[in-house]
Amino acid sequence: MQILNKTYIWLRLLSILPMLLNGQNFNTDESKVPGFDLPDLERTADGSKISTATEWETIQRPEILKLFEKEVYGKAPMEEIALETEERLLDPNAFQGKATIREVTFTFTNKDKNCRAVLLLILPNGNRVSPVFLGYNFNGNHTILPSTAISLPETWVLNSPQIGVADHAATAVSRGSKYSRWPVLNLLERGYGLATMYYGDIDPDFDDGFKNGIHSLFSNSDGLKADDWGSLATWGWGLSRIMDYLETDEAVDPERVAVIGHSRLGKAALWAGAQDNRFAMIISNDSGCGGAALSKRRFGETVAAINTQFPHWFNGNFKKYNDQEDMMPFDQHQLLALMAPRPLYVASAQNDDWADPKGEFLALKNASPVYALYDKLTVISEEQPDVNHPLIAGKVGYHIRTGDHDITPYDWEQFMNFADTHFGLKN
Ligand code: GTR
């Protein structure tokens, strides 16, 4: 019991580490949340009321999308760049014949520069076409499974002593080390495929003035304007390029691709889902500030904290909201509403104060009136559901589970149940 208590205390300390490192005042006391007004999703800038799905799609949605592009994530350049893909079969009989594993190398080229990114595809054998979960991974495709056939990223990776990474270089020691985050066998047994890519292949996750990764191929890489894209937008852009590829893959059902992401990669998944309607389902896991959580609550990570620690994630304009959340003419419930009417699942973790679980639920709840324009069955409960009591209300789903900031088999179980409902599989 004593050991358990010690472990618990350590885990709690670890979960607030980002806040301590940040050296800022942060609030995790519900009674100190300031009063705030959320922009009304059904009122246009000139005050007229939106009351149909068509009005939402033609008047309000494009305005809100533009607002997030201009004020938060930034605009992807329109410049066309060349892309070549090359496939490599790694194992046609993985998991005792249950799956085929392939790698697809994407080479993006502009003039004399190029950027390479590798997609790992694990698809169930026996399906004519498979529904697929598509999401980036944090540490490299080789961390998903122990297989020695999977290539190591050649780009900068996050240092992580627990998986043997120092000097920002991937190493074979990490093979399979993140399997707990990717329950591949379970996915395959339930009929799903997995498509994943190391996010740093698209843009290495450090502030280098936008010189490397996909940024380096575009002419604005030597000086970004205030509304040009930050790293989250490049990661979102990359998900759409993967989707372009999945549409051409005969083993994938392009109508049933769920885009998923944990934490910063959840923010990227949401921005990808907002911009690209081909993602048939969007799943945010513990995405927090700049993701599913309302910023105006100033609970856990604030806009100033995220812009200070990760200045490269958002565009220049977003910095003007540091300590000025009340001045924001938008909040994240509007981002979530951009997913409608596609199924959207938001997941939180009980100890993840930094990501503001309640703020994630409230954003979803406040997005639901837009879902209701399409479908009266999407009525979300007034109160945040109890811990470990997942809620599926029509097109939206939510849970808060016990534990820390992470993506766990429990989370995946709920995502698969939700996908079964909307993708027509049994559960
Ligand atoms: C934290 C960051 C969060 C979240 C997280 C993660 O340090 O403050 O916004 O994105 O990293 O990606 O794990």
Coordinates of C-alpha atoms and ligand atoms in Angstrom, one line a residue:
M1 CA 0.0 0.0 0.0
Q2 CA 2.9 2.3 0.9
I3 CA 4.6 1.5 -2.4
L4 CA 1.4 2.3 -4.2
N5 CA 1.0 5.6 -2.4
K6 CA 4.6 6.5 -3.3
T7 CA 4.1 5.6 -7.0
Y8 CA 0.9 7.7 -7.0
I9 CA 2.7 10.7 -5.5
W10 CA 5.4 10.4 -8.1
L11 CA 2.9 10.1 -10.9
R12 CA 1.0 13.2 -9.7
L13 CA 4.3 15.1 -9.5
L14 CA 5.2 14.1 -13.0
S15 CA 1.8 15.2 -14.3
I16 CA 2.3 18.7 -13.0
L17 CA 6.0 18.8 -14.1
P18 CA 5.2 20.8 -17.3
M19 CA 3.5 23.5 -15.2
L20 CA 6.5 23.7 -12.8
L21 CA 9.0 23.9 -15.6
N22 CA 6.9 26.5 -17.2
G23 CA 7.5 28.7 -14.2
Q24 CA 4.2 30.5 -14.6
N25 CA 1.2 30.9 -12.4
F26 CA -1.2 28.4 -13.5
N27 CA -4.6 27.6 -12.1
T28 CA -6.0 24.2 -11.3
D29 CA -8.6 25.4 -8.9
E30 CA -12.1 25.4 -10.3
S31 CA -13.2 28.2 -8.0
K32 CA -10.6 30.5 -9.5
V33 CA -11.8 30.1 -13.1
P34 CA -12.7 33.6 -14.3
G35 CA -16.1 34.5 -15.7
F36 CA -16.2 34.4 -19.5
D37 CA -18.5 34.6 -22.4
L38 CA -18.2 32.1 -25.3
P39 CA -18.8 33.4 -28.8
D40 CA -22.3 32.2 -29.9
L41 CA -21.8 29.6 -32.6
E42 CA -25.2 30.3 -34.1
R43 CA -24.7 34.1 -34.3
T44 CA -22.8 35.6 -37.3
A45 CA -20.5 38.6 -36.9
D46 CA -23.4 40.9 -38.0
G47 CA -25.6 39.3 -35.3
S48 CA -28.0 37.3 -37.5
K49 CA -29.1 33.9 -36.3
I50 CA -28.0 30.7 -38.0
S51 CA -30.8 28.1 -37.8
T52 CA -30.2 25.5 -40.5
A53 CA -27.3 23.2 -41.4
T54 CA -27.2 24.9 -44.8
E55 CA -26.7 28.4 -43.2
W56 CA -24.0 26.9 -41.0
E57 CA -22.2 25.4 -44.0
T58 CA -22.5 28.4 -46.3
I59 CA -22.3 31.4 -43.9
Q60 CA -20.9 30.6 -40.5
R61 CA -18.5 27.6 -41.0
P62 CA -16.3 29.3 -43.6
E63 CA -15.9 32.4 -41.4
I64 CA -14.9 30.4 -38.3
L65 CA -12.5 28.2 -40.3
K66 CA -10.8 31.4 -41.6
L67 CA -10.7 32.9 -38.1
F68 CA -8.8 29.9 -36.8
E69 CA -6.5 29.9 -39.8
K70 CA -5.7 33.7 -39.4
E71 CA -5.6 33.9 -35.6
V72 CA -4.4 30.5 -34.4
Y73 CA -2.8 27.9 -36.6
G74 CA -1.8 29.8 -39.8
K75 CA -2.3 29.4 -43.5
A76 CA -0.7 26.6 -45.4
P77 CA 1.0 27.9 -48.6
M78 CA -0.8 27.4 -51.8
E79 CA 2.4 26.6 -53.8
E80 CA 2.3 23.2 -55.4
I81 CA 5.1 20.9 -54.6
A82 CA 5.9 17.5 -56.1
L83 CA 5.2 14.3 -54.2
E84 CA 6.4 10.8 -55.1
T85 CA 5.5 7.7 -53.0
E86 CA 7.3 4.4 -52.9
E87 CA 5.9 1.3 -51.3
R88 CA 7.8 -1.4 -49.5
L89 CA 6.2 -4.6 -48.3
L90 CA 7.6 -5.5 -44.8
D91 CA 5.5 -8.5 -43.9
P92 CA 2.5 -10.1 -45.6
N93 CA 1.8 -12.4 -42.7
A94 CA 2.3 -10.4 -39.5
F95 CA 0.5 -11.3 -36.3
Q96 CA 0.2 -15.0 -37.4
G97 CA -1.2 -14.2 -40.8
K98 CA -3.7 -11.6 -39.5
A99 CA -2.1 -8.6 -41.1
T100 CA 0.1 -7.1 -43.8
I101 CA 2.6 -4.5 -42.9
R102 CA 3.9 -2.0 -45.5
E103 CA 5.9 1.2 -45.5
V104 CA 5.3 4.0 -47.9
T105 CA 8.0 6.6 -48.3
F106 CA 6.7 10.1 -49.3
T107 CA 9.3 12.3 -51.0
F108 CA 8.1 15.9 -51.2
T109 CA 10.3 18.0 -53.6
N110 CA 10.5 21.7 -54.5
K111 CA 13.3 22.9 -56.7
D112 CA 16.5 21.4 -55.3
K113 CA 15.1 20.6 -51.8
N114 CA 13.3 17.6 -50.5
C115 CA 11.7 16.2 -47.4
R116 CA 11.1 12.5 -46.8
A117 CA 8.4 11.0 -44.5
V118 CA 7.6 7.4 -44.0
L119 CA 4.1 6.0 -43.4
L120 CA 3.6 2.7 -41.6
L121 CA 0.5 0.8 -42.7
I122 CA -0.7 -2.2 -40.8
L123 CA -3.9 -3.6 -42.4
P124 CA -5.9 -6.7 -41.6
N125 CA -5.7 -9.6 -44.1
G126 CA -9.0 -10.8 -45.4
N127 CA -10.8 -7.5 -45.6
R128 CA -11.5 -6.3 -49.1
V129 CA -11.1 -2.8 -47.9
S130 CA -10.4 -1.7 -44.3
P131 CA -11.5 1.2 -42.1
V132 CA -8.4 2.8 -40.8
F133 CA -7.3 4.9 -37.8
L134 CA -4.7 7.4 -39.0
G135 CA -2.5 9.2 -36.4
Y136 CA 1.0 10.5 -35.9
N137 CA 3.3 8.9 -33.4
F138 CA 5.7 10.9 -31.2
N139 CA 8.9 8.8 -31.3
G140 CA 9.1 7.0 -34.7
N141 CA 7.2 4.2 -36.5
H142 CA 9.7 1.6 -35.0
T143 CA 8.3 2.3 -31.5
I144 CA 4.9 0.9 -32.4
L145 CA 6.0 -2.7 -32.9
P146 CA 9.2 -4.6 -32.1
S147 CA 9.6 -5.7 -35.8
T148 CA 13.2 -5.1 -37.0
A149 CA 11.8 -4.5 -40.6
I150 CA 10.4 -1.1 -39.7
S151 CA 12.7 1.7 -40.6
L152 CA 14.0 4.3 -38.1
P153 CA 13.4 8.0 -38.6
E154 CA 16.3 9.8 -40.1
T155 CA 15.2 13.1 -38.8
W156 CA 15.5 14.8 -35.4
V157 CA 13.6 13.0 -32.7
L158 CA 12.7 14.0 -29.1
N159 CA 15.2 12.9 -26.6
S160 CA 13.8 10.3 -24.3
P161 CA 16.1 8.4 -21.9
Q162 CA 13.3 5.9 -21.1
I163 CA 13.5 4.6 -24.6
G164 CA 17.2 5.0 -25.1
V165 CA 17.2 8.2 -27.2
A166 CA 19.9 10.8 -26.6
D167 CA 21.3 13.4 -29.1
H168 CA 18.0 13.5 -31.0
A169 CA 18.8 10.4 -33.1
A170 CA 16.5 7.4 -33.3
T171 CA 17.9 4.1 -32.1
A172 CA 16.9 0.5 -32.5
V173 CA 16.8 0.2 -28.7
S174 CA 13.4 1.9 -28.8
R175 CA 11.8 -0.7 -31.1
G176 CA 8.3 -1.6 -29.8
S177 CA 8.7 0.7 -26.7
K178 CA 5.4 2.5 -27.3
Y179 CA 3.3 -0.6 -28.0
S180 CA 1.0 0.2 -25.0
R181 CA -0.1 3.4 -26.9
W182 CA -0.9 1.4 -30.1
P183 CA -3.0 -1.8 -29.4
V184 CA -2.4 -3.0 -32.9
L185 CA -3.6 -6.6 -32.4
N186 CA -6.8 -5.5 -30.8
L187 CA -7.4 -3.1 -33.8
L188 CA -6.8 -5.8 -36.3
E189 CA -9.0 -8.3 -34.5
R190 CA -11.8 -5.7 -34.6
G191 CA -11.3 -5.2 -38.3
Y192 CA -9.4 -1.9 -38.3
G193 CA -6.2 -1.0 -39.9
L194 CA -3.6 1.5 -38.6
A195 CA -1.8 4.2 -40.6
T196 CA 0.9 6.1 -38.6
M197 CA 3.8 8.4 -39.3
Y198 CA 6.4 10.0 -37.2
Y199 CA 5.3 13.6 -36.9
G200 CA 8.9 14.9 -37.0
D201 CA 9.3 13.6 -40.5
I202 CA 6.9 16.4 -41.5
D203 CA 8.3 19.0 -39.2
P204 CA 10.8 18.4 -36.4
D205 CA 9.3 19.6 -33.2
F206 CA 11.6 22.4 -32.1
D207 CA 11.8 26.1 -32.8
D208 CA 14.3 26.6 -35.6
G209 CA 12.7 29.5 -37.3
F210 CA 10.8 27.2 -39.7
K211 CA 13.9 26.3 -41.6
N212 CA 13.6 22.5 -41.6
G213 CA 11.0 19.8 -42.4
I214 CA 8.3 20.6 -44.9
H215 CA 8.6 24.4 -44.2
S216 CA 12.0 24.4 -45.9
L217 CA 10.3 23.5 -49.3
F218 CA 8.2 26.6 -49.4
S219 CA 9.4 30.1 -50.4
N220 CA 8.2 31.7 -47.2
S221 CA 10.5 29.6 -45.1
D222 CA 12.9 32.5 -44.5
G223 CA 10.4 34.8 -42.8
L224 CA 6.9 33.9 -41.8
K225 CA 4.0 36.5 -41.8
A226 CA 1.8 36.7 -38.7
D227 CA -0.8 34.4 -40.3
D228 CA 1.6 31.9 -41.9
W229 CA 1.5 28.3 -40.7
G230 CA 3.2 27.1 -37.5
S231 CA 4.1 23.5 -36.9
L232 CA 0.6 22.3 -35.9
A233 CA -0.6 23.4 -39.3
T234 CA 2.2 21.6 -41.1
W235 CA 1.3 18.4 -39.2
G236 CA -2.3 18.9 -40.1
W237 CA -1.3 19.4 -43.8
G238 CA 0.8 16.2 -43.6
L239 CA -2.3 14.3 -42.4
S240 CA -4.1 15.5 -45.5
R241 CA -1.2 14.3 -47.8
I242 CA -1.5 10.9 -46.1
M243 CA -5.2 11.0 -46.8
D244 CA -4.4 11.7 -50.5
Y245 CA -2.4 8.6 -50.5
L246 CA -4.9 6.4 -48.6
E247 CA -7.5 7.4 -51.2
T248 CA -5.4 5.6 -53.8
D249 CA -4.7 2.5 -51.7
E250 CA -7.0 -0.4 -52.8
A251 CA -6.9 -2.0 -49.3
V252 CA -8.2 1.1 -47.5
D253 CA -11.8 2.3 -47.4
P254 CA -11.3 6.1 -47.8
E255 CA -14.8 6.8 -46.6
R256 CA -13.9 5.3 -43.2
V257 CA -10.7 7.0 -42.1
A258 CA -10.7 8.2 -38.5
V259 CA -8.0 10.8 -37.8
I260 CA -6.7 10.5 -34.2
G261 CA -4.1 12.1 -32.1
H262 CA -2.9 12.3 -28.5
S263 CA -1.9 15.6 -26.9
R264 CA -0.1 18.0 -29.4
L265 CA -0.9 15.4 -32.0
G266 CA -4.6 15.6 -30.9
K267 CA -4.4 19.4 -31.6
A268 CA -3.0 18.5 -35.1
A269 CA -5.7 15.9 -35.7
L270 CA -8.4 18.5 -34.9
W271 CA -6.9 21.1 -37.2
A272 CA -6.6 18.5 -39.9
G273 CA -10.3 17.4 -39.3
A274 CA -11.4 21.0 -39.5
Q275 CA -9.8 21.7 -42.8
D276 CA -10.3 18.4 -44.6
N277 CA -13.8 16.9 -44.8
R278 CA -12.5 13.6 -46.1
F279 CA -11.7 12.6 -42.5
A280 CA -14.9 10.7 -41.6
M281 CA -14.3 10.7 -37.9
I282 CA -12.1 12.9 -35.6
I283 CA -10.7 11.7 -32.3
S284 CA -8.9 14.0 -29.8
N285 CA -7.1 12.4 -26.8
D286 CA -6.0 14.8 -24.0
S287 CA -5.4 17.5 -26.6
G288 CA -5.8 20.4 -24.1
C289 CA -4.8 24.0 -24.8
G290 CA -5.0 24.9 -28.5
G291 CA -6.9 21.5 -29.0
A292 CA -10.2 20.6 -27.4
A293 CA -10.0 22.7 -24.2
L294 CA -11.6 26.1 -23.9
S295 CA -8.9 28.8 -23.5
K296 CA -11.1 31.3 -21.8
R297 CA -11.2 29.2 -18.7
R298 CA -7.4 29.7 -18.1
F299 CA -7.3 26.4 -16.3
G300 CA -4.0 24.4 -16.6
E301 CA -2.0 25.4 -19.6
T302 CA -2.7 28.9 -20.8
V303 CA -2.2 30.6 -24.1
A304 CA 0.9 32.4 -22.7
A305 CA 2.3 29.2 -21.4
I306 CA 1.9 27.3 -24.6
N307 CA 3.2 30.1 -26.7
T308 CA 6.3 30.5 -24.5
Q309 CA 7.2 26.9 -24.3
F310 CA 6.3 26.1 -27.9
P311 CA 6.6 29.3 -29.9
H312 CA 6.7 27.3 -33.2
W313 CA 3.4 25.5 -32.8
F314 CA 0.9 28.4 -33.6
N315 CA 1.1 31.4 -35.9
G316 CA 2.4 34.8 -35.0
N317 CA -1.1 36.2 -34.4
F318 CA -1.9 33.8 -31.7
K319 CA 0.8 35.4 -29.5
K320 CA -1.3 38.5 -29.1
Y321 CA -3.7 36.5 -26.9
N322 CA -1.0 35.8 -24.3
D323 CA -2.7 36.6 -21.0
Q324 CA -5.5 38.1 -23.1
E325 CA -7.9 35.2 -23.4
D326 CA -10.9 37.4 -22.8
M327 CA -9.9 39.3 -26.0
M328 CA -10.1 36.2 -28.1
P329 CA -13.0 36.5 -30.6
F330 CA -13.2 32.7 -30.7
D331 CA -12.7 29.7 -28.5
Q332 CA -12.1 26.0 -29.0
H333 CA -15.8 24.9 -29.0
Q334 CA -15.9 26.6 -32.4
L335 CA -13.0 24.4 -33.6
L336 CA -14.9 21.3 -32.5
A337 CA -18.1 22.5 -34.3
L338 CA -16.1 22.6 -37.5
M339 CA -16.1 18.7 -37.4
A340 CA -20.0 18.6 -37.7
P341 CA -21.7 16.5 -38.8
R342 CA -18.9 14.0 -38.8
P343 CA -18.5 11.9 -35.7
L344 CA -16.2 13.5 -33.1
Y345 CA -14.8 11.9 -29.9
V346 CA -13.1 13.9 -27.2
A347 CA -11.2 12.0 -24.4
S348 CA -9.7 13.3 -21.2
A349 CA -7.8 11.9 -18.2
Q350 CA -8.6 12.6 -14.6
N351 CA -5.1 13.6 -13.5
D352 CA -4.4 15.7 -16.6
D353 CA -5.1 19.1 -15.1
W354 CA -2.6 20.7 -17.5
A355 CA -5.0 19.8 -20.4
D356 CA -8.1 20.9 -18.5
P357 CA -10.5 17.9 -18.8
K358 CA -13.5 19.9 -17.8
G359 CA -12.6 22.5 -20.4
E360 CA -12.4 19.8 -23.0
F361 CA -15.9 18.5 -22.1
L362 CA -17.4 22.1 -22.0
A363 CA -16.0 22.8 -25.5
L364 CA -17.7 19.6 -26.8
K365 CA -20.9 20.5 -25.1
N366 CA -20.8 24.0 -26.5
A367 CA -20.1 22.7 -30.0
S368 CA -23.1 20.3 -29.8
P369 CA -25.8 22.9 -31.0
V370 CA -24.2 22.8 -34.4
Y371 CA -24.5 19.0 -34.4
A372 CA -28.1 19.4 -33.4
L373 CA -28.7 21.4 -36.6
Y374 CA -28.0 18.1 -38.5
D375 CA -29.3 15.5 -36.1
K376 CA -31.5 15.9 -33.1
L377 CA -30.0 12.8 -31.5
T378 CA -26.8 14.5 -30.6
V379 CA -27.9 15.8 -27.2
I380 CA -25.0 15.8 -24.8
S381 CA -25.4 15.7 -21.0
E382 CA -25.4 19.0 -19.0
E383 CA -22.8 17.7 -16.6
Q384 CA -19.4 16.1 -17.4
P385 CA -19.9 12.3 -17.2
D386 CA -18.4 10.4 -14.3
V387 CA -14.9 9.0 -14.5
N388 CA -14.8 5.8 -16.6
H389 CA -18.4 6.3 -17.9
P390 CA -18.0 6.9 -21.6
L391 CA -20.8 8.8 -23.2
I392 CA -21.9 8.4 -26.8
A393 CA -24.6 10.9 -27.8
G394 CA -25.4 10.5 -31.5
K395 CA -22.4 11.9 -33.4
V396 CA -20.3 12.9 -30.4
G397 CA -18.6 10.9 -27.8
Y398 CA -16.7 11.7 -24.6
H399 CA -15.0 10.0 -21.7
I400 CA -12.8 10.9 -18.8
R401 CA -10.8 8.0 -17.5
T402 CA -8.8 7.5 -14.4
G403 CA -5.1 8.1 -14.7
D404 CA -2.6 10.4 -16.3
H405 CA -1.8 12.2 -19.5
D406 CA -1.4 9.3 -21.9
I407 CA -3.3 7.3 -24.5
T408 CA -4.1 3.9 -23.2
P409 CA -5.9 0.6 -24.2
Y410 CA -8.9 1.9 -22.3
D411 CA -9.0 5.0 -24.5
W412 CA -8.7 2.9 -27.7
E413 CA -11.4 0.6 -26.5
Q414 CA -13.8 3.5 -26.4
F415 CA -12.6 4.9 -29.8
M416 CA -13.2 1.5 -31.4
N417 CA -16.7 1.2 -29.8
F418 CA -17.5 4.7 -31.2
A419 CA -16.0 3.8 -34.6
D420 CA -18.0 0.5 -34.7
T421 CA -21.2 2.5 -34.2
H422 CA -20.5 4.9 -37.0
F423 CA -18.5 2.8 -39.4
G424 CA -21.0 0.0 -39.3
L425 CA -18.9 -2.7 -37.5
K426 CA -20.4 -4.8 -34.7
N427 CA -19.4 -4.4 -31.1
Ligands
GTR1 C1 2.9 19.6 -23.1 C2 2.2 20.7 -23.7 C3 0.8 20.3 -24.0 C4 0.7 19.0 -24.7 C5 1.8 18.0 -24.3 C6 2.1 16.8 -25.3 O1 4.1 19.8 -22.6 O2 2.2 21.8 -22.8 O3 0.1 21.3 -24.8 O4 0.6 19.1 -26.1 O5 3.0 18.6 -24.1 O6 2.0 16.9 -26.5 O7 2.4 15.8 -24.7

